[in-house]
Short mmCIF file of N, CA and C in Angstrom, two decimals:
data_model
loop_
_atom_site.label_atom_id
_atom_site.label_comp_id
_atom_site.label_asym_id
_atom_site.label_seq_id
_atom_site.Cartn_x
_atom_site.Cartn_y
_atom_site.Cartn_z
N MET A 21 121.23 -80.14 -24.84
CA MET A 21 121.84 -79.02 -24.15
C MET A 21 122.99 -79.54 -23.30
N SER A 22 124.16 -78.95 -23.45
CA SER A 22 125.32 -79.40 -22.66
C SER A 22 125.36 -78.66 -21.34
N ARG A 23 125.98 -79.29 -20.38
CA ARG A 23 126.12 -78.70 -19.06
C ARG A 23 127.39 -77.89 -18.99
N PRO A 24 127.41 -76.83 -18.16
CA PRO A 24 128.65 -76.07 -18.00
C PRO A 24 129.71 -76.93 -17.34
N PRO A 25 131.00 -76.63 -17.56
CA PRO A 25 132.08 -77.46 -17.04
C PRO A 25 132.07 -77.65 -15.54
N HIS A 26 131.52 -76.70 -14.79
CA HIS A 26 131.52 -76.83 -13.34
C HIS A 26 130.37 -77.65 -12.81
N ASP A 27 129.46 -78.04 -13.68
CA ASP A 27 128.30 -78.82 -13.28
C ASP A 27 128.78 -80.23 -12.92
N VAL A 28 128.35 -80.75 -11.81
CA VAL A 28 128.78 -82.07 -11.38
C VAL A 28 127.81 -83.15 -11.81
N GLY A 29 126.96 -82.84 -12.76
CA GLY A 29 126.07 -83.86 -13.30
C GLY A 29 125.05 -84.32 -12.30
N ASP A 30 124.97 -85.62 -12.11
CA ASP A 30 123.96 -86.18 -11.24
C ASP A 30 124.41 -86.35 -9.80
N ALA A 31 125.59 -85.86 -9.48
CA ALA A 31 126.06 -85.95 -8.09
C ALA A 31 125.15 -85.12 -7.21
N PRO A 32 124.85 -85.59 -6.01
CA PRO A 32 123.97 -84.83 -5.12
C PRO A 32 124.62 -83.50 -4.74
N ALA A 33 123.80 -82.47 -4.72
CA ALA A 33 124.32 -81.14 -4.37
C ALA A 33 124.49 -81.04 -2.86
N PRO A 34 125.60 -80.44 -2.42
CA PRO A 34 125.77 -80.27 -0.99
C PRO A 34 124.80 -79.23 -0.45
N ALA A 35 124.57 -79.29 0.83
CA ALA A 35 123.70 -78.30 1.46
C ALA A 35 124.27 -76.90 1.28
N ARG A 36 123.39 -75.92 1.18
CA ARG A 36 123.84 -74.54 1.04
C ARG A 36 124.69 -74.16 2.26
N ALA A 37 125.80 -73.52 2.01
CA ALA A 37 126.73 -73.17 3.09
C ALA A 37 126.64 -71.68 3.39
N ASP A 38 125.71 -71.30 4.24
CA ASP A 38 125.54 -69.89 4.56
C ASP A 38 126.59 -69.38 5.54
N ASP A 39 127.18 -70.27 6.29
CA ASP A 39 128.28 -69.88 7.15
C ASP A 39 129.21 -71.07 7.33
N ALA A 40 130.42 -70.78 7.74
CA ALA A 40 131.43 -71.83 7.84
C ALA A 40 131.09 -72.87 8.88
N ALA A 41 130.22 -72.54 9.83
CA ALA A 41 129.87 -73.49 10.87
C ALA A 41 128.89 -74.55 10.38
N GLN A 42 128.20 -74.28 9.27
CA GLN A 42 127.23 -75.24 8.75
C GLN A 42 127.95 -76.50 8.31
N ALA A 43 127.31 -77.63 8.51
CA ALA A 43 127.90 -78.91 8.12
C ALA A 43 128.15 -78.96 6.62
N ILE A 44 129.29 -79.51 6.26
CA ILE A 44 129.66 -79.67 4.85
C ILE A 44 129.30 -81.10 4.45
N ASP A 45 128.65 -81.25 3.32
CA ASP A 45 128.29 -82.57 2.82
C ASP A 45 129.52 -83.16 2.12
N TRP A 46 130.40 -83.76 2.92
CA TRP A 46 131.66 -84.30 2.38
C TRP A 46 131.40 -85.41 1.38
N ASP A 47 130.33 -86.17 1.56
CA ASP A 47 130.04 -87.25 0.61
C ASP A 47 129.79 -86.67 -0.78
N ALA A 48 129.06 -85.57 -0.87
CA ALA A 48 128.79 -84.95 -2.17
C ALA A 48 130.09 -84.42 -2.80
N LEU A 49 130.94 -83.80 -1.99
CA LEU A 49 132.21 -83.32 -2.52
C LEU A 49 133.08 -84.48 -2.97
N ASP A 50 133.14 -85.53 -2.16
CA ASP A 50 133.94 -86.70 -2.52
C ASP A 50 133.47 -87.31 -3.84
N GLN A 51 132.17 -87.50 -3.97
CA GLN A 51 131.63 -88.11 -5.19
C GLN A 51 131.90 -87.23 -6.42
N ALA A 52 131.79 -85.92 -6.26
CA ALA A 52 132.08 -85.01 -7.38
C ALA A 52 133.56 -85.07 -7.78
N ALA A 53 134.45 -85.11 -6.78
CA ALA A 53 135.89 -85.19 -7.07
C ALA A 53 136.24 -86.51 -7.74
N LEU A 54 135.63 -87.60 -7.27
CA LEU A 54 135.89 -88.91 -7.87
C LEU A 54 135.38 -88.96 -9.31
N ALA A 55 134.21 -88.38 -9.55
CA ALA A 55 133.64 -88.40 -10.90
C ALA A 55 134.49 -87.60 -11.88
N VAL A 56 134.91 -86.40 -11.50
CA VAL A 56 135.69 -85.58 -12.43
C VAL A 56 137.09 -86.15 -12.63
N ARG A 57 137.60 -86.86 -11.64
CA ARG A 57 138.92 -87.49 -11.74
C ARG A 57 138.98 -88.43 -12.94
N THR A 58 137.87 -89.08 -13.26
CA THR A 58 137.84 -90.03 -14.38
C THR A 58 138.03 -89.33 -15.72
N ARG A 59 137.86 -88.01 -15.75
CA ARG A 59 138.00 -87.25 -17.00
C ARG A 59 139.37 -86.57 -17.11
N ALA A 60 140.26 -86.82 -16.17
CA ALA A 60 141.60 -86.21 -16.20
C ALA A 60 142.33 -86.62 -17.48
N HIS A 61 143.17 -85.73 -17.96
CA HIS A 61 144.04 -86.01 -19.11
C HIS A 61 145.46 -86.17 -18.56
N ALA A 62 145.84 -87.42 -18.31
CA ALA A 62 147.13 -87.70 -17.67
C ALA A 62 147.89 -88.80 -18.42
N PRO A 63 148.16 -88.58 -19.72
CA PRO A 63 148.81 -89.64 -20.50
C PRO A 63 150.28 -89.86 -20.15
N TYR A 64 150.91 -88.93 -19.46
CA TYR A 64 152.34 -89.04 -19.17
C TYR A 64 152.60 -89.63 -17.79
N SER A 65 151.96 -89.10 -16.78
CA SER A 65 152.18 -89.59 -15.42
C SER A 65 151.21 -90.71 -15.05
N ARG A 66 150.06 -90.76 -15.71
CA ARG A 66 148.97 -91.68 -15.35
C ARG A 66 148.44 -91.39 -13.94
N TYR A 67 148.75 -90.23 -13.40
CA TYR A 67 148.33 -89.83 -12.05
C TYR A 67 147.14 -88.90 -12.20
N ARG A 68 145.95 -89.48 -12.11
CA ARG A 68 144.73 -88.71 -12.32
C ARG A 68 144.23 -88.14 -10.99
N VAL A 69 143.84 -86.87 -11.04
CA VAL A 69 143.41 -86.15 -9.85
C VAL A 69 142.09 -85.45 -10.15
N GLY A 70 141.19 -85.47 -9.18
CA GLY A 70 139.94 -84.72 -9.27
C GLY A 70 139.80 -83.83 -8.06
N ALA A 71 139.19 -82.68 -8.23
CA ALA A 71 138.98 -81.75 -7.12
C ALA A 71 137.56 -81.19 -7.20
N ALA A 72 136.98 -81.00 -6.03
CA ALA A 72 135.65 -80.39 -5.93
C ALA A 72 135.71 -79.32 -4.85
N ILE A 73 135.30 -78.11 -5.23
CA ILE A 73 135.32 -76.96 -4.32
C ILE A 73 133.89 -76.50 -4.05
N LEU A 74 133.56 -76.38 -2.78
CA LEU A 74 132.28 -75.83 -2.36
C LEU A 74 132.49 -74.37 -2.00
N VAL A 75 131.60 -73.50 -2.50
CA VAL A 75 131.70 -72.07 -2.18
C VAL A 75 130.56 -71.68 -1.25
N ARG A 76 130.71 -70.52 -0.63
CA ARG A 76 129.75 -70.06 0.38
C ARG A 76 128.31 -70.03 -0.13
N SER A 77 128.10 -69.75 -1.41
CA SER A 77 126.74 -69.70 -1.96
C SER A 77 126.09 -71.08 -2.06
N GLY A 78 126.89 -72.15 -1.87
CA GLY A 78 126.36 -73.51 -1.97
C GLY A 78 126.68 -74.17 -3.30
N ARG A 79 127.26 -73.42 -4.23
CA ARG A 79 127.61 -74.00 -5.53
C ARG A 79 128.86 -74.86 -5.41
N LEU A 80 128.97 -75.81 -6.31
CA LEU A 80 130.07 -76.76 -6.33
C LEU A 80 130.77 -76.69 -7.67
N PHE A 81 132.10 -76.61 -7.64
CA PHE A 81 132.91 -76.53 -8.86
C PHE A 81 133.92 -77.65 -8.86
N THR A 82 134.12 -78.26 -10.02
CA THR A 82 135.04 -79.37 -10.12
C THR A 82 136.13 -79.08 -11.14
N GLY A 83 137.22 -79.82 -10.99
CA GLY A 83 138.32 -79.71 -11.95
C GLY A 83 139.15 -80.98 -11.90
N CYS A 84 139.84 -81.25 -13.00
CA CYS A 84 140.73 -82.41 -13.07
C CYS A 84 142.07 -81.94 -13.64
N ASN A 85 143.10 -82.74 -13.42
CA ASN A 85 144.40 -82.36 -13.97
C ASN A 85 144.42 -82.57 -15.48
N VAL A 86 145.12 -81.67 -16.17
CA VAL A 86 145.27 -81.73 -17.62
C VAL A 86 146.76 -81.61 -17.91
N GLU A 87 147.38 -82.74 -18.26
CA GLU A 87 148.81 -82.75 -18.54
C GLU A 87 149.11 -82.28 -19.96
N ASN A 88 150.35 -81.88 -20.14
CA ASN A 88 150.82 -81.42 -21.44
C ASN A 88 152.21 -82.01 -21.65
N ALA A 89 152.55 -82.30 -22.90
CA ALA A 89 153.88 -82.85 -23.20
C ALA A 89 154.98 -81.90 -22.72
N SER A 90 154.70 -80.62 -22.69
CA SER A 90 155.60 -79.64 -22.09
C SER A 90 155.15 -79.51 -20.64
N TYR A 91 155.76 -80.29 -19.76
CA TYR A 91 155.25 -80.48 -18.40
C TYR A 91 154.87 -79.19 -17.67
N GLY A 92 155.60 -78.11 -17.90
CA GLY A 92 155.31 -76.86 -17.22
C GLY A 92 153.93 -76.29 -17.55
N LEU A 93 153.33 -76.74 -18.62
CA LEU A 93 152.01 -76.26 -19.03
C LEU A 93 150.87 -77.07 -18.42
N THR A 94 151.20 -78.08 -17.66
CA THR A 94 150.18 -78.90 -17.00
C THR A 94 149.42 -78.06 -15.98
N ILE A 95 148.11 -78.30 -15.89
CA ILE A 95 147.31 -77.63 -14.87
C ILE A 95 146.77 -78.69 -13.92
N CYS A 96 146.88 -78.41 -12.65
CA CYS A 96 146.43 -79.33 -11.61
C CYS A 96 144.91 -79.25 -11.44
N ALA A 97 144.35 -80.29 -10.85
CA ALA A 97 142.90 -80.35 -10.63
C ALA A 97 142.39 -79.21 -9.76
N GLU A 98 143.14 -78.87 -8.71
CA GLU A 98 142.69 -77.83 -7.79
C GLU A 98 142.62 -76.48 -8.50
N ARG A 99 143.64 -76.16 -9.28
CA ARG A 99 143.62 -74.89 -10.01
C ARG A 99 142.56 -74.91 -11.11
N SER A 100 142.33 -76.06 -11.71
CA SER A 100 141.27 -76.19 -12.70
C SER A 100 139.91 -75.87 -12.08
N ALA A 101 139.66 -76.37 -10.88
CA ALA A 101 138.40 -76.08 -10.19
C ALA A 101 138.30 -74.61 -9.81
N ILE A 102 139.41 -74.02 -9.36
CA ILE A 102 139.42 -72.59 -9.02
C ILE A 102 139.09 -71.76 -10.26
N VAL A 103 139.64 -72.11 -11.39
CA VAL A 103 139.36 -71.38 -12.64
C VAL A 103 137.86 -71.45 -12.95
N GLN A 104 137.25 -72.62 -12.79
CA GLN A 104 135.81 -72.76 -13.01
C GLN A 104 135.03 -71.87 -12.04
N MET A 105 135.47 -71.85 -10.78
CA MET A 105 134.81 -71.04 -9.76
C MET A 105 134.84 -69.56 -10.14
N VAL A 106 136.02 -69.07 -10.51
CA VAL A 106 136.17 -67.66 -10.86
C VAL A 106 135.38 -67.33 -12.13
N ALA A 107 135.43 -68.21 -13.12
CA ALA A 107 134.70 -67.98 -14.38
C ALA A 107 133.20 -67.87 -14.14
N ALA A 108 132.71 -68.52 -13.09
CA ALA A 108 131.29 -68.47 -12.76
C ALA A 108 130.94 -67.29 -11.85
N GLY A 109 131.94 -66.47 -11.53
CA GLY A 109 131.69 -65.29 -10.72
C GLY A 109 131.75 -65.50 -9.22
N GLU A 110 132.25 -66.64 -8.79
CA GLU A 110 132.36 -66.93 -7.36
C GLU A 110 133.78 -66.63 -6.88
N ARG A 111 133.93 -66.32 -5.59
CA ARG A 111 135.24 -65.99 -5.04
C ARG A 111 135.44 -66.47 -3.61
N ASP A 112 134.54 -67.31 -3.09
CA ASP A 112 134.55 -67.60 -1.66
C ASP A 112 134.51 -69.10 -1.37
N PRO A 113 135.62 -69.84 -1.59
CA PRO A 113 135.61 -71.27 -1.30
C PRO A 113 135.56 -71.54 0.19
N ILE A 114 134.83 -72.60 0.57
CA ILE A 114 134.74 -72.95 1.99
C ILE A 114 135.16 -74.39 2.27
N ALA A 115 135.31 -75.22 1.23
CA ALA A 115 135.73 -76.60 1.43
C ALA A 115 136.23 -77.17 0.11
N LEU A 116 137.14 -78.14 0.20
CA LEU A 116 137.74 -78.76 -0.97
C LEU A 116 137.96 -80.24 -0.71
N THR A 117 137.64 -81.08 -1.70
CA THR A 117 138.05 -82.49 -1.69
C THR A 117 138.99 -82.71 -2.85
N VAL A 118 140.08 -83.44 -2.59
CA VAL A 118 141.04 -83.82 -3.63
C VAL A 118 141.08 -85.34 -3.67
N ALA A 119 140.81 -85.90 -4.86
CA ALA A 119 140.81 -87.35 -5.05
C ALA A 119 141.99 -87.77 -5.91
N THR A 120 142.82 -88.66 -5.36
CA THR A 120 143.94 -89.25 -6.10
C THR A 120 143.77 -90.77 -6.05
N SER A 121 144.69 -91.50 -6.68
CA SER A 121 144.52 -92.94 -6.76
C SER A 121 144.83 -93.67 -5.47
N GLY A 122 145.79 -93.19 -4.70
CA GLY A 122 146.21 -93.90 -3.49
C GLY A 122 147.29 -94.91 -3.85
N PRO A 123 147.81 -95.69 -2.94
CA PRO A 123 147.34 -95.77 -1.56
C PRO A 123 147.81 -94.60 -0.69
N VAL A 124 148.76 -93.82 -1.16
CA VAL A 124 149.18 -92.64 -0.42
C VAL A 124 148.27 -91.49 -0.85
N LEU A 125 147.69 -90.81 0.13
CA LEU A 125 146.83 -89.67 -0.16
C LEU A 125 147.67 -88.52 -0.72
N GLY A 126 147.22 -87.94 -1.81
CA GLY A 126 147.93 -86.81 -2.42
C GLY A 126 147.32 -85.50 -1.95
N SER A 127 148.16 -84.54 -1.63
CA SER A 127 147.67 -83.22 -1.22
C SER A 127 148.03 -82.20 -2.29
N PRO A 128 147.39 -81.04 -2.27
CA PRO A 128 147.67 -80.02 -3.28
C PRO A 128 149.16 -79.64 -3.31
N CYS A 129 149.68 -79.43 -4.50
CA CYS A 129 151.07 -79.00 -4.66
C CYS A 129 151.21 -77.55 -4.19
N GLY A 130 152.42 -77.07 -4.12
CA GLY A 130 152.67 -75.70 -3.65
C GLY A 130 151.98 -74.64 -4.47
N MET A 131 151.99 -74.81 -5.80
CA MET A 131 151.34 -73.83 -6.67
C MET A 131 149.83 -73.79 -6.41
N CYS A 132 149.24 -74.96 -6.21
CA CYS A 132 147.80 -75.01 -5.92
C CYS A 132 147.49 -74.41 -4.55
N ARG A 133 148.34 -74.68 -3.58
CA ARG A 133 148.13 -74.11 -2.25
C ARG A 133 148.13 -72.59 -2.31
N GLN A 134 149.07 -72.03 -3.04
CA GLN A 134 149.15 -70.58 -3.15
C GLN A 134 147.95 -70.02 -3.91
N THR A 135 147.50 -70.74 -4.94
CA THR A 135 146.31 -70.29 -5.68
C THR A 135 145.08 -70.33 -4.79
N LEU A 136 144.92 -71.37 -4.00
CA LEU A 136 143.80 -71.45 -3.07
C LEU A 136 143.85 -70.30 -2.06
N ALA A 137 145.06 -69.97 -1.61
CA ALA A 137 145.23 -68.90 -0.62
C ALA A 137 144.90 -67.53 -1.19
N GLU A 138 144.82 -67.40 -2.49
CA GLU A 138 144.41 -66.14 -3.11
C GLU A 138 142.96 -65.82 -2.77
N PHE A 139 142.17 -66.87 -2.48
CA PHE A 139 140.73 -66.70 -2.30
C PHE A 139 140.25 -66.95 -0.88
N ALA A 140 141.08 -67.49 -0.01
CA ALA A 140 140.66 -67.76 1.37
C ALA A 140 141.88 -67.91 2.26
N VAL A 141 141.76 -67.49 3.49
CA VAL A 141 142.84 -67.65 4.46
C VAL A 141 142.90 -69.11 4.91
N ASP A 142 141.72 -69.72 5.09
CA ASP A 142 141.69 -71.08 5.57
C ASP A 142 140.35 -71.73 5.24
N PHE A 143 140.36 -73.00 5.02
CA PHE A 143 139.16 -73.82 4.92
C PHE A 143 139.59 -75.28 4.96
N PRO A 144 138.66 -76.20 5.27
CA PRO A 144 139.02 -77.61 5.35
C PRO A 144 139.28 -78.22 3.97
N ILE A 145 140.25 -79.12 3.92
CA ILE A 145 140.60 -79.83 2.69
C ILE A 145 140.60 -81.32 3.02
N ARG A 146 139.81 -82.06 2.28
CA ARG A 146 139.70 -83.50 2.49
C ARG A 146 140.44 -84.23 1.38
N LEU A 147 141.28 -85.17 1.76
CA LEU A 147 142.07 -85.95 0.82
C LEU A 147 141.53 -87.37 0.80
N ILE A 148 141.23 -87.88 -0.41
CA ILE A 148 140.67 -89.22 -0.53
C ILE A 148 141.42 -90.01 -1.60
N ALA A 149 141.39 -91.34 -1.43
CA ALA A 149 142.03 -92.26 -2.38
C ALA A 149 140.94 -92.99 -3.17
N ALA A 150 141.00 -92.89 -4.49
CA ALA A 150 139.97 -93.47 -5.34
C ALA A 150 140.12 -94.98 -5.52
N GLU A 151 141.33 -95.45 -5.58
CA GLU A 151 141.56 -96.84 -5.95
C GLU A 151 142.21 -97.66 -4.85
N ALA A 152 142.15 -97.21 -3.63
CA ALA A 152 142.81 -97.92 -2.53
C ALA A 152 141.82 -98.23 -1.43
N ASP A 153 141.31 -99.45 -1.44
CA ASP A 153 140.38 -99.86 -0.40
C ASP A 153 141.06 -99.82 0.96
N GLY A 154 140.36 -99.36 1.94
CA GLY A 154 140.89 -99.35 3.29
C GLY A 154 141.74 -98.15 3.64
N VAL A 155 141.94 -97.23 2.69
CA VAL A 155 142.70 -96.01 3.00
C VAL A 155 141.69 -94.96 3.43
N PRO A 156 141.68 -94.60 4.71
CA PRO A 156 140.67 -93.64 5.17
C PRO A 156 140.97 -92.23 4.66
N PRO A 157 139.92 -91.45 4.41
CA PRO A 157 140.13 -90.04 4.04
C PRO A 157 140.83 -89.31 5.19
N ARG A 158 141.49 -88.23 4.85
CA ARG A 158 142.14 -87.40 5.87
C ARG A 158 141.72 -85.97 5.62
N THR A 159 141.36 -85.25 6.67
CA THR A 159 140.99 -83.85 6.55
C THR A 159 142.09 -83.00 7.17
N THR A 160 142.51 -82.01 6.41
CA THR A 160 143.51 -81.06 6.86
C THR A 160 142.93 -79.68 6.60
N SER A 161 143.76 -78.67 6.49
CA SER A 161 143.26 -77.33 6.20
C SER A 161 144.27 -76.58 5.36
N LEU A 162 143.81 -75.53 4.72
CA LEU A 162 144.71 -74.71 3.91
C LEU A 162 145.80 -74.10 4.76
N SER A 163 145.43 -73.62 5.95
CA SER A 163 146.45 -72.99 6.81
C SER A 163 147.49 -74.00 7.30
N ALA A 164 147.10 -75.26 7.47
CA ALA A 164 148.07 -76.28 7.85
C ALA A 164 149.01 -76.62 6.70
N LEU A 165 148.46 -76.62 5.48
CA LEU A 165 149.27 -76.94 4.30
C LEU A 165 150.13 -75.77 3.85
N LEU A 166 149.69 -74.54 4.14
CA LEU A 166 150.43 -73.36 3.70
C LEU A 166 150.42 -72.30 4.81
N PRO A 167 151.19 -72.54 5.87
CA PRO A 167 151.24 -71.54 6.94
C PRO A 167 151.94 -70.28 6.45
N GLU A 168 151.50 -69.15 6.96
CA GLU A 168 152.10 -67.87 6.60
C GLU A 168 152.12 -67.65 5.09
N ALA A 169 151.00 -67.92 4.45
CA ALA A 169 150.89 -67.78 3.00
C ALA A 169 151.16 -66.35 2.55
N PHE A 170 151.79 -66.21 1.41
CA PHE A 170 151.98 -64.92 0.78
C PHE A 170 150.62 -64.45 0.28
N GLY A 171 150.28 -63.19 0.51
CA GLY A 171 148.99 -62.69 0.10
C GLY A 171 149.03 -61.24 -0.31
N ALA A 172 147.87 -60.71 -0.64
CA ALA A 172 147.74 -59.34 -1.12
C ALA A 172 148.28 -58.33 -0.13
N ALA A 173 148.18 -58.61 1.16
CA ALA A 173 148.66 -57.67 2.18
C ALA A 173 150.15 -57.39 2.02
N ALA A 174 150.89 -58.37 1.54
CA ALA A 174 152.34 -58.18 1.34
C ALA A 174 152.64 -57.20 0.20
N LEU A 175 151.66 -56.96 -0.63
CA LEU A 175 151.85 -56.07 -1.78
C LEU A 175 151.40 -54.63 -1.51
N SER A 176 150.75 -54.40 -0.36
CA SER A 176 150.26 -53.05 -0.07
C SER A 176 151.45 -52.13 0.21
N ARG A 177 151.28 -50.90 -0.18
CA ARG A 177 152.37 -49.91 -0.04
C ARG A 177 152.06 -48.91 1.02
#
């Protein structure tokens, strides 16, 4: 029996997140992002990225970047994880880890930031380096990365 794409395999499941104040198991998110990063399809840039999103129900969704020879068709890890989240019927992300190679921590691109903002005004985002010893993780937030995000309210008539 195969596992669904959002299943993180044997990675420990984070604690159920009934409210935003509950502690987030960053180690579980980090390990899930690192694991899925190894499955990225990045033959052109060799820049592999993994993302793990925790939703309010306690479920965890992962995604990796998938490059295409027609660069505009490439999908980033963060959007890949969001697609898995939506396909599973979830809509309420509360935390995200993004794993890149390092030594410079990579943050979500503009398109990913806007996609994340479709589902939440703000939540913590942890950036980690997979292949750079001594590079400490950094935690930021969606609102810090995308202040004054465009949203559904701008479309109301």
